[in-house]
mmCIF file of C-alpha atoms and ligand atoms in Angstrom:
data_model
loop_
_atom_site.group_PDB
_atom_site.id
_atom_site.type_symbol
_atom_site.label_atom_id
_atom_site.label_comp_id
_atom_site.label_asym_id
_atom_site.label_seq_id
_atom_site.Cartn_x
_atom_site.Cartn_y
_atom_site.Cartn_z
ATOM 1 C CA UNK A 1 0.736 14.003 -5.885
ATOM 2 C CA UNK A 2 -1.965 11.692 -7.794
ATOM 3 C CA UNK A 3 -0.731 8.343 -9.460
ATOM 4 C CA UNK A 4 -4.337 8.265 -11.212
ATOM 5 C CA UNK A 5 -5.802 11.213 -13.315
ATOM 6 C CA UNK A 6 -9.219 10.700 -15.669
ATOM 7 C CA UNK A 7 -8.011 11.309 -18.985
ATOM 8 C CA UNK A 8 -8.741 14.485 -20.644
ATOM 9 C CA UNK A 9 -10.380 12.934 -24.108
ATOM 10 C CA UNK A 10 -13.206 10.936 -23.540
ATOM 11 C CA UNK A 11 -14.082 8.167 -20.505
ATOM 12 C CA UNK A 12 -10.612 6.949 -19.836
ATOM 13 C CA UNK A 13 -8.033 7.161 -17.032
ATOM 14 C CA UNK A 14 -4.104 7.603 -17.148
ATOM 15 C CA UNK A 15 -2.217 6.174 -14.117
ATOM 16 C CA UNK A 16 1.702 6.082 -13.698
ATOM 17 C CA UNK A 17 3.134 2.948 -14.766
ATOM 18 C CA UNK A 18 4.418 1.712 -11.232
ATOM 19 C CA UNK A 19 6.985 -1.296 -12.943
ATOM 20 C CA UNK A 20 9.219 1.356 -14.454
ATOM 21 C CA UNK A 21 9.657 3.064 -11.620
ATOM 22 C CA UNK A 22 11.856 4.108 -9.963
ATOM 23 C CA UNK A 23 13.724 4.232 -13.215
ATOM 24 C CA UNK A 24 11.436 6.338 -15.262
ATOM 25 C CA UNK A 25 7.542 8.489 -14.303
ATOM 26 C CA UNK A 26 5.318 7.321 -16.922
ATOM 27 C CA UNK A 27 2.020 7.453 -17.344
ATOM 28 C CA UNK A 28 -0.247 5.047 -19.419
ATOM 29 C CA UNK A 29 -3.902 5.543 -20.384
ATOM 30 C CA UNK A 30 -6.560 3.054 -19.699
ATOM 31 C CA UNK A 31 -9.127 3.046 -22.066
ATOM 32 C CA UNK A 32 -10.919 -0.584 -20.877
ATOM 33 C CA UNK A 33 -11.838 -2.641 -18.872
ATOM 34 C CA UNK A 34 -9.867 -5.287 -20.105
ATOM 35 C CA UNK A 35 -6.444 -2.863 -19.979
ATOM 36 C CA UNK A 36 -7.341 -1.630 -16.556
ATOM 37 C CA UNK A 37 -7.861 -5.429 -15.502
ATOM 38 C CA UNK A 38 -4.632 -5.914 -17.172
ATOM 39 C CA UNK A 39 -2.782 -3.230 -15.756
ATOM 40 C CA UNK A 40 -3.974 -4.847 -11.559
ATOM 41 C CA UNK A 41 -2.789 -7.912 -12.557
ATOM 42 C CA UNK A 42 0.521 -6.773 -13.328
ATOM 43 C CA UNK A 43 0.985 -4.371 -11.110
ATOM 44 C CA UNK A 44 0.795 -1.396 -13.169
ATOM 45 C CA UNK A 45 -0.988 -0.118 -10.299
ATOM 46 C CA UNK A 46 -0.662 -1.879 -7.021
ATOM 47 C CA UNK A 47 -1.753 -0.862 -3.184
ATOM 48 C CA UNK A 48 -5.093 -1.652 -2.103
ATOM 49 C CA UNK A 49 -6.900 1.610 -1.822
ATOM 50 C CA UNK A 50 -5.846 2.389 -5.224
ATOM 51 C CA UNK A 51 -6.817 -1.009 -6.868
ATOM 52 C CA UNK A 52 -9.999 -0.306 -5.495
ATOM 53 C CA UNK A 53 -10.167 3.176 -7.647
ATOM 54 C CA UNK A 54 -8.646 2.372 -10.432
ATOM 55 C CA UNK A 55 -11.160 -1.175 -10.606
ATOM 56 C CA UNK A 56 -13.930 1.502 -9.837
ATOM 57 C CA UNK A 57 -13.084 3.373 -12.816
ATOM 58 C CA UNK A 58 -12.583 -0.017 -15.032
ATOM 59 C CA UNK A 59 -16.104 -1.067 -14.082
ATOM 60 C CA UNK A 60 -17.369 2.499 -15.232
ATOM 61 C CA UNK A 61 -15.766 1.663 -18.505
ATOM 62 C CA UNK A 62 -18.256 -1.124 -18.813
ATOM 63 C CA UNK A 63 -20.854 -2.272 -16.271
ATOM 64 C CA UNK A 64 -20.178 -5.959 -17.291
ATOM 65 C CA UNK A 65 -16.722 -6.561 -16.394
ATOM 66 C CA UNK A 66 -17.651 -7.207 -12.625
ATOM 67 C CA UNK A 67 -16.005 -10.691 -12.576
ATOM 68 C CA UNK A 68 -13.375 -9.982 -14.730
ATOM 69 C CA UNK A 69 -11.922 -6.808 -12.549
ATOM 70 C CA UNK A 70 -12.734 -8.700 -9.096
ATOM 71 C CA UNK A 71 -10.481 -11.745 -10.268
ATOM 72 C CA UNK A 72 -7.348 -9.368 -11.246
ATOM 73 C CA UNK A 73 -6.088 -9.633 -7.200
ATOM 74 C CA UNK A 74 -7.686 -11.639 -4.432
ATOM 75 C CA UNK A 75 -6.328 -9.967 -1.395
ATOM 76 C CA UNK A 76 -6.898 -6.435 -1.432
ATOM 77 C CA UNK A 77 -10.769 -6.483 0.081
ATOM 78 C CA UNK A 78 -10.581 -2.411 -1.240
ATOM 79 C CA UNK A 79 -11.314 -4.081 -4.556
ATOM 80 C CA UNK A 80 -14.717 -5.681 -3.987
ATOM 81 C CA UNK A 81 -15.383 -2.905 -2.662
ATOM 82 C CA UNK A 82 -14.888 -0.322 -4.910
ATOM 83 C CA UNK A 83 -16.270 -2.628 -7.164
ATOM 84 C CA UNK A 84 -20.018 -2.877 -4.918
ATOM 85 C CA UNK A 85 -20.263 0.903 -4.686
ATOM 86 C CA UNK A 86 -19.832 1.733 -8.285
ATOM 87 C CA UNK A 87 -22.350 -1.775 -9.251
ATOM 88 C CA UNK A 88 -25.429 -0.572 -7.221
ATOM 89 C CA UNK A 89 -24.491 3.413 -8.179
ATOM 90 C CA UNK A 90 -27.015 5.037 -10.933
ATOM 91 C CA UNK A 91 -24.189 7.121 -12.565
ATOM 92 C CA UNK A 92 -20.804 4.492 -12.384
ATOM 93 C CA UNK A 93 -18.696 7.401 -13.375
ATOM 94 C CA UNK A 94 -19.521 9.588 -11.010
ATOM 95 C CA UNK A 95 -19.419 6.620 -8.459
ATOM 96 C CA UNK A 96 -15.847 6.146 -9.279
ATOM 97 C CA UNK A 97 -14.945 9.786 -9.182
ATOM 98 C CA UNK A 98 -16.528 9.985 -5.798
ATOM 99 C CA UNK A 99 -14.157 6.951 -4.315
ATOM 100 C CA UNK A 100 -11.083 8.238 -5.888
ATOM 101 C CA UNK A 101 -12.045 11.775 -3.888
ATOM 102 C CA UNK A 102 -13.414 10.064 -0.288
ATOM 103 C CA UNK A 103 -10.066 7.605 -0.159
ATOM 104 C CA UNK A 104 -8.005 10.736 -0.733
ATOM 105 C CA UNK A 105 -9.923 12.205 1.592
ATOM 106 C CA UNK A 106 -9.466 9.577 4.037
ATOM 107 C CA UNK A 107 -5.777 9.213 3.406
ATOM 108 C CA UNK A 108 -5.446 13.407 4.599
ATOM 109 C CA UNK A 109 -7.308 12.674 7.961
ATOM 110 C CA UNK A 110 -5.350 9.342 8.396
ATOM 111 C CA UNK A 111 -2.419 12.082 8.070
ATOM 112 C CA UNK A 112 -3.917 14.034 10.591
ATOM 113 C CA UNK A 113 -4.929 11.406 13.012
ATOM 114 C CA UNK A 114 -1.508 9.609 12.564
ATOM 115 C CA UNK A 115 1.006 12.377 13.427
ATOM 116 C CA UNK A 116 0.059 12.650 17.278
ATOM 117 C CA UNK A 117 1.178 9.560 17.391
ATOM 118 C CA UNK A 118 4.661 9.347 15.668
ATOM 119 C CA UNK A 119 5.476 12.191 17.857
ATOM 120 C CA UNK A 120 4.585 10.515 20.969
ATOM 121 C CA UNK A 121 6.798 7.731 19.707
ATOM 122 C CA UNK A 122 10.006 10.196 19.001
ATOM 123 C CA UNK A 123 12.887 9.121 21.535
ATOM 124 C CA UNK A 124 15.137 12.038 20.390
ATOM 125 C CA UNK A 125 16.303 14.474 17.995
ATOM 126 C CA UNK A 126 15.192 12.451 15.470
ATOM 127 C CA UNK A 127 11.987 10.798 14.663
ATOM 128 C CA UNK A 128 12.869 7.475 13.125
ATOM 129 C CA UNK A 129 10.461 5.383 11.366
ATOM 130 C CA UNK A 130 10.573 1.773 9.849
ATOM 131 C CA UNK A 131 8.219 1.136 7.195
ATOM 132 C CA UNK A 132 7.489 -2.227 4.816
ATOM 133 C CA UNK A 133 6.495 -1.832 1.164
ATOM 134 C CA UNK A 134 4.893 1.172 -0.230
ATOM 135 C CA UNK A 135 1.997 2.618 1.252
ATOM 136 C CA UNK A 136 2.583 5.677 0.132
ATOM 137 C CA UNK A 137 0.420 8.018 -2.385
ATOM 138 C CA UNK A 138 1.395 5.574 -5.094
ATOM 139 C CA UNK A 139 -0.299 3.128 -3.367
ATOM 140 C CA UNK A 140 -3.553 5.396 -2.651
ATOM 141 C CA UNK A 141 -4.043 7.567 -5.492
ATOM 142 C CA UNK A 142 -3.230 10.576 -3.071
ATOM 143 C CA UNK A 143 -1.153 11.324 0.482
ATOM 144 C CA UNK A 144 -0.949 7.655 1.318
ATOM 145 C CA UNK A 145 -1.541 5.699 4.171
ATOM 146 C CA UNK A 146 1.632 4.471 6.539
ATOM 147 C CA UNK A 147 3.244 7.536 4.346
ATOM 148 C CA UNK A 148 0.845 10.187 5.091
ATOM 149 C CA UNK A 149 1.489 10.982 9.031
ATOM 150 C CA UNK A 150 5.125 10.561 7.313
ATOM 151 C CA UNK A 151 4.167 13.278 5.074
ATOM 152 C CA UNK A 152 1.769 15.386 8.031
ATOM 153 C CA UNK A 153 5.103 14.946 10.152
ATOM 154 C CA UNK A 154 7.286 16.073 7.942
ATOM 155 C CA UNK A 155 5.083 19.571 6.780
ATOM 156 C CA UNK A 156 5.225 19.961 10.896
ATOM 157 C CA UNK A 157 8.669 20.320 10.313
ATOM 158 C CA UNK A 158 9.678 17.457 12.488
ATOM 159 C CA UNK A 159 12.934 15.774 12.430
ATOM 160 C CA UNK A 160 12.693 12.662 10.119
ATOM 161 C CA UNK A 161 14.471 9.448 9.328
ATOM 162 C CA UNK A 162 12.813 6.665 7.745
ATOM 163 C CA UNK A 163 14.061 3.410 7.110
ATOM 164 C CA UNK A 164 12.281 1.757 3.902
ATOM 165 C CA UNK A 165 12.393 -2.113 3.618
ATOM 166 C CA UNK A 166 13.172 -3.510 0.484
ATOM 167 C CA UNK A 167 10.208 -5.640 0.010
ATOM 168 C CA UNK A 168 11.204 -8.191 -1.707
ATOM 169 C CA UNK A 169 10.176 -9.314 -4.470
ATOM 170 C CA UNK A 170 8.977 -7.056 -6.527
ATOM 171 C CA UNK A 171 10.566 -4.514 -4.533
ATOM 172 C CA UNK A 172 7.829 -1.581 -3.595
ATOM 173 C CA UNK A 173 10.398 -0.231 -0.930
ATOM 174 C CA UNK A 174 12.143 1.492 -4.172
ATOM 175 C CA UNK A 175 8.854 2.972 -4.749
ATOM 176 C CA UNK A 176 8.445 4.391 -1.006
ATOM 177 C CA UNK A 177 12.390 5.399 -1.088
ATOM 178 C CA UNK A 178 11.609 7.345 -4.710
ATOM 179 C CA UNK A 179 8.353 9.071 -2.892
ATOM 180 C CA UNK A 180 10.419 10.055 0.021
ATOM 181 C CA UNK A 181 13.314 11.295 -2.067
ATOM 182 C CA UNK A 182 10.505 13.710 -4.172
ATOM 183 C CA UNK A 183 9.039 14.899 -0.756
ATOM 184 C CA UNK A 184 12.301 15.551 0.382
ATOM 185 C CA UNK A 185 12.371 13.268 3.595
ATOM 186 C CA UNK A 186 15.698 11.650 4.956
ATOM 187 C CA UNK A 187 15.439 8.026 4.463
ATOM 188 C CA UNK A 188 17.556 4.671 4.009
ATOM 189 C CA UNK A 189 16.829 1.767 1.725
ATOM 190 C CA UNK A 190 17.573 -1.429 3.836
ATOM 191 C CA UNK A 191 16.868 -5.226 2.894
ATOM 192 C CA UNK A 192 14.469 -6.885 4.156
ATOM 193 C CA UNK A 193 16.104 -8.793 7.264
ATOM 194 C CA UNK A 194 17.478 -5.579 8.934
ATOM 195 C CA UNK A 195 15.232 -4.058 10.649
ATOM 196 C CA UNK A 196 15.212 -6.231 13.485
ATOM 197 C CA UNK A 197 18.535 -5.355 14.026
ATOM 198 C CA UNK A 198 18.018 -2.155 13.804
ATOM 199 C CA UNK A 199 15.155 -2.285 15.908
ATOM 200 C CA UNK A 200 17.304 -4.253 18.570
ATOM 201 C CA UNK A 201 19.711 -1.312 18.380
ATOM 202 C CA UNK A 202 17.298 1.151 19.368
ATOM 203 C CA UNK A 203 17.245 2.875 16.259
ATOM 204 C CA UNK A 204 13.629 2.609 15.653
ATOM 205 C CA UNK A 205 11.189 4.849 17.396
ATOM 206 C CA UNK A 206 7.931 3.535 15.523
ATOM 207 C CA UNK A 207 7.021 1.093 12.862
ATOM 208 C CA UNK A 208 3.832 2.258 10.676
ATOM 209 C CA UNK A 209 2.856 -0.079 7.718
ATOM 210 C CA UNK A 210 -0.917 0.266 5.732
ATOM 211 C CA UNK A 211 -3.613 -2.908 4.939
ATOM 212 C CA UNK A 212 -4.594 -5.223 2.236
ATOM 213 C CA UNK A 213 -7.246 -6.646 4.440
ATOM 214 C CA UNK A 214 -7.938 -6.067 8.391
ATOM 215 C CA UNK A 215 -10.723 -8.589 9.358
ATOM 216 C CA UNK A 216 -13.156 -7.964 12.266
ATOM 217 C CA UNK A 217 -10.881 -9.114 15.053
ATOM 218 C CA UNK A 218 -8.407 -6.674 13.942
ATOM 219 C CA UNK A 219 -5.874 -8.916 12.311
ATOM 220 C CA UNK A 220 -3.963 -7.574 9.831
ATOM 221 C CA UNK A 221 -3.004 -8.604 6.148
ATOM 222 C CA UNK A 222 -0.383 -6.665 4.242
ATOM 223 C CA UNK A 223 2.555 -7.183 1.770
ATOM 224 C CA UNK A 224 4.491 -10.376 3.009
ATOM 225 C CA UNK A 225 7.284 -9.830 5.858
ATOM 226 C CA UNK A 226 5.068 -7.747 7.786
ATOM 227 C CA UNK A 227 4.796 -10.010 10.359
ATOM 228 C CA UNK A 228 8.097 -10.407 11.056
ATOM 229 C CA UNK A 229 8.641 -6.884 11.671
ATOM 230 C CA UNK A 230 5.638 -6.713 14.328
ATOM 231 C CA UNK A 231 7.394 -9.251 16.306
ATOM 232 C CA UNK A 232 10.539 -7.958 16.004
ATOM 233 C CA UNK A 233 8.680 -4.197 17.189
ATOM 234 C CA UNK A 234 6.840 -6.463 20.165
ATOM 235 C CA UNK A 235 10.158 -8.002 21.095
ATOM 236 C CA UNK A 236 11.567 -4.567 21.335
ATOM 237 C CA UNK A 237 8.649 -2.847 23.017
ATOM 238 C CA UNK A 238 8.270 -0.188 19.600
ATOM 239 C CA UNK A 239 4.794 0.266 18.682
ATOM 240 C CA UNK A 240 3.840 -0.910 15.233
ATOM 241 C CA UNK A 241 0.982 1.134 14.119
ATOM 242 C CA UNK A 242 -1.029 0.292 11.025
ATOM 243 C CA UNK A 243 -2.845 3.002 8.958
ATOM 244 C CA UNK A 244 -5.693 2.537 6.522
ATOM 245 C CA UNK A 245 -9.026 3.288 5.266
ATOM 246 C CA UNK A 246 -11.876 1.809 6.160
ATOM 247 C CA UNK A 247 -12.678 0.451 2.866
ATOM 248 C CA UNK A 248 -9.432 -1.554 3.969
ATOM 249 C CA UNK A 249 -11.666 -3.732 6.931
ATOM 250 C CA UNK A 250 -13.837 -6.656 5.883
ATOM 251 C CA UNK A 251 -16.205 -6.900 8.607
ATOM 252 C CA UNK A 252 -18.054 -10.412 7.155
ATOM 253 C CA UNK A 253 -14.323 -12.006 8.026
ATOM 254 C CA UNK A 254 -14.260 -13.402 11.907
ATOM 255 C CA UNK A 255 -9.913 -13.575 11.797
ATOM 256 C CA UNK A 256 -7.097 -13.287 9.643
ATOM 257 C CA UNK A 257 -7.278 -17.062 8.790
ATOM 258 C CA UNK A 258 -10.005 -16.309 6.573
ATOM 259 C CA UNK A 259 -7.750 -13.736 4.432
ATOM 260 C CA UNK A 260 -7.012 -15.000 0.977
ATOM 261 C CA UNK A 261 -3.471 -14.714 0.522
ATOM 262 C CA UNK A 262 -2.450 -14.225 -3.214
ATOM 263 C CA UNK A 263 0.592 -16.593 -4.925
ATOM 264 C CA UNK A 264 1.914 -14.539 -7.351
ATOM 265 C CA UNK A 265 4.532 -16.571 -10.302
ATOM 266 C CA UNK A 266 7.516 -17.818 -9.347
ATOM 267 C CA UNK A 267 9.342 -15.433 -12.024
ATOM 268 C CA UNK A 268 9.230 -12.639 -9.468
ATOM 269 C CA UNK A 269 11.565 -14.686 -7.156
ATOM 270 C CA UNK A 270 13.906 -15.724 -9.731
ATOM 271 C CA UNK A 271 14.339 -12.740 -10.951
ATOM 272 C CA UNK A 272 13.599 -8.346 -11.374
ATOM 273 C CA UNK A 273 13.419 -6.420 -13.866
ATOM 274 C CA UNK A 274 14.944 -8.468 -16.795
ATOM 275 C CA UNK A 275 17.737 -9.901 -14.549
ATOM 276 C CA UNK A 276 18.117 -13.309 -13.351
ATOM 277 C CA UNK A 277 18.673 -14.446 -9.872
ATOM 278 C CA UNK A 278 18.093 -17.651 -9.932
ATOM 279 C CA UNK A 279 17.850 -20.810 -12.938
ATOM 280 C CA UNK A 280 14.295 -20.765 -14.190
ATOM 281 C CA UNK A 281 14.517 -24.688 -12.572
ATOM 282 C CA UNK A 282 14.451 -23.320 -8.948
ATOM 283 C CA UNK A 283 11.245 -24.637 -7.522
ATOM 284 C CA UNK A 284 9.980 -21.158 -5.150
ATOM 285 C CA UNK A 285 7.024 -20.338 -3.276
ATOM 286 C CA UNK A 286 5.993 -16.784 -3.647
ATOM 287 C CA UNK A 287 3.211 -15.903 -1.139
ATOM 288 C CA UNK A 288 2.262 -11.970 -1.355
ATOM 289 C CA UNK A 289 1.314 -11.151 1.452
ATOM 290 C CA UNK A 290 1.131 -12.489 5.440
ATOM 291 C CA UNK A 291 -1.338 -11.624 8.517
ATOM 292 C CA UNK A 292 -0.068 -9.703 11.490
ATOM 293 C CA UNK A 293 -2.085 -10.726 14.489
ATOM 294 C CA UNK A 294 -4.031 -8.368 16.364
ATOM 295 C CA UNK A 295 -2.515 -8.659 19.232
ATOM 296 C CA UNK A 296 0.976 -7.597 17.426
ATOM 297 C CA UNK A 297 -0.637 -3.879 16.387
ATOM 298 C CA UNK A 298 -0.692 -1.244 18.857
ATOM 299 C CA UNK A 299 -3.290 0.614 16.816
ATOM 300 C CA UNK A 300 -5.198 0.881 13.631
ATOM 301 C CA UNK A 301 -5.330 4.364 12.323
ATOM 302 C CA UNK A 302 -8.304 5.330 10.084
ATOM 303 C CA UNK A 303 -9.881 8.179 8.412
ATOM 304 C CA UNK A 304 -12.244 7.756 11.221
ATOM 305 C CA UNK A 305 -9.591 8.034 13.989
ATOM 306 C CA UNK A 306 -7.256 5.542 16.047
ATOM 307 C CA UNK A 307 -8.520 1.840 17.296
ATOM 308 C CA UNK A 308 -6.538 0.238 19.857
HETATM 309 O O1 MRU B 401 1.238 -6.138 -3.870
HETATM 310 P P1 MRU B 401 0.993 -4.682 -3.602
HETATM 311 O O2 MRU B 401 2.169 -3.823 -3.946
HETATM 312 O O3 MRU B 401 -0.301 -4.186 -4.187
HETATM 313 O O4 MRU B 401 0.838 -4.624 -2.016
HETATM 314 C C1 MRU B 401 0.695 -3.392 -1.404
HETATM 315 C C2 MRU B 401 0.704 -3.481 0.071
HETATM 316 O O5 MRU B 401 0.819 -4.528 0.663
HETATM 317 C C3 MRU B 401 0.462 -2.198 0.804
HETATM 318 O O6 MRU B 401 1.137 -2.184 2.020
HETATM 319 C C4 MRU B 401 -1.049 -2.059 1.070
HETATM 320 O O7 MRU B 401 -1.776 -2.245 -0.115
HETATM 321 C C5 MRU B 401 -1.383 -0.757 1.629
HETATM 322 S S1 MRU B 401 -1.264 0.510 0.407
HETATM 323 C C6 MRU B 401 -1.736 1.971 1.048
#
């Protein structure tokens, strides 16, 4: 499954427009900079390894728009990065092409390298899995991250049950319950407060999430609630594996401290999808993201194998 394509007329891209779904599968073509700039911001496309592509792809459009693509999202490092290969490359079109292929690429072997250890994980019958916004091949441009030793354990034809957080609020755990539902894998939509109950319960073997950010020490920054889960999996001695490339690790950063953690509008709070939940006077906060500490993650799984 791809969520980007290059168009088939001309230097342009079409990606699936991830705010309709999981309501409707449409695509939309990118013929700018500007529209792919656009299209970050507003989540269009979302997940870091594929805001790194599709930014790679908007900077082949035209050479200039550097500052304008690395100011659509601050968090995701995948971005600058993407951004750095394709800026020093001779031919930015192939550059862009060749990151869209190595971070699918990477997502397969994170497959790979991620399956032995959902299986060591498995307490019974079942292997059940807890999993926090979508890190699946929405998210990627291909396999996914968290999702792909989901999806490697799944082709083993292992016993599944996943449950999907909510991730509120703009909700990506309807993305990762529509990807499961097309692959075919059991799976429960819960809110966002239950898995520590469920983890309490002992109905979680293993919690897998992917990476905005992971900074040298090996802290952690993903989508917001994260954290909570990895204490709730320390509290209840379940590992809490995190899988992503290794565009995903910003080396120059000592700690998570350091991570720049994007405040998205208030609007997503108070509301989804053209309903309100709240006045439009409701002062809210709405940080995006939050940083796991190392010492919370049993193990970061990359393309180039497992770090404990
Ligand atoms: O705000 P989003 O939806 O772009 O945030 C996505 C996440 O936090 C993902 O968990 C992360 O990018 C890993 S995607 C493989």
């Amino acid at each position: 499954m791809k969520a980007l394509r290059e168009a088939s007329s001309g230097r342009a891209i079409e990606v699936i427009d991830q705010t309709k779904l999981p309501f409707a599968l449409q695509w939309v073509t990118l013929r700018t900079a500007e529209e792919v700039a656009h299209a970050i911001k507003t989540m269009v496309v979302r997940g870091a390894p594929l805001i790194g592509v599709t930014a790679a792809y908007g900077l082949a459009m035209n050479a200039g728009a550097y500052d304008l693509l690395k100011a659509t999202r601050p968090t995701a490092v995948n971005l600058a990065w993407a951004l750095d290969k394709v800026r020093t490359s001779r031919d930015l079109w192939a550059a862009a092409r060749e990151i869209a292929a190595s971070e699918s690429e990477a997502c397969r072997r994170i497959g790979d390298f991620g399956l032995p250890l959902l299986e060591k994980a498995r307490r019974g019958d079942t292997l059940r899995v807890l999993t926090h916004c979508n890190a699946g091949w929405l998210a990627t441009g291909d396999w996914g991250t968290a999702l792909a030793p989901i999806y490697a354990a799944k082709a083993a034809g292992l016993k599944l049950h996943v449950w999907v957080d909510e991730t509120r609020p703009r909700n990506q755990g309807g993305l990762t319950a529509w990807e499961l539902g097309e692959a075919g894998v059991p799976h429960q939509l819960i809110v966002d407060n239950a898995g520590g109950l469920l983890m309490m319960r002992g109905e979680v073997d293993v919690c897998i999430v992917g990476a905005d950010r992971i900074a040298a020490n090996g802290d952690v920054c993903n989508k917001v609630g994260t954290y909570l889960k990895a204490l709730a999996a320390k509290d209840n001695g379940i590992p809490f594996y995190v899988a992503a490339p290794e565009s995903t690790i910003d080396a120059t950063l000592a700690s998570g401290a350091q991570i720049p953690i994007e405040e998205r509008d208030g609007s997503e709070v108070r509301g989804w999808n053209g309903a309100k939940l709240f006045p439009d006077a409701v002062p809210v906060g709405n940080p995006a993201f939050d940083v796991t500490p190392a010492r919370l993650v049993t193990a970061i799984i990359t393309e180039k194998g497992v770090r404990t």
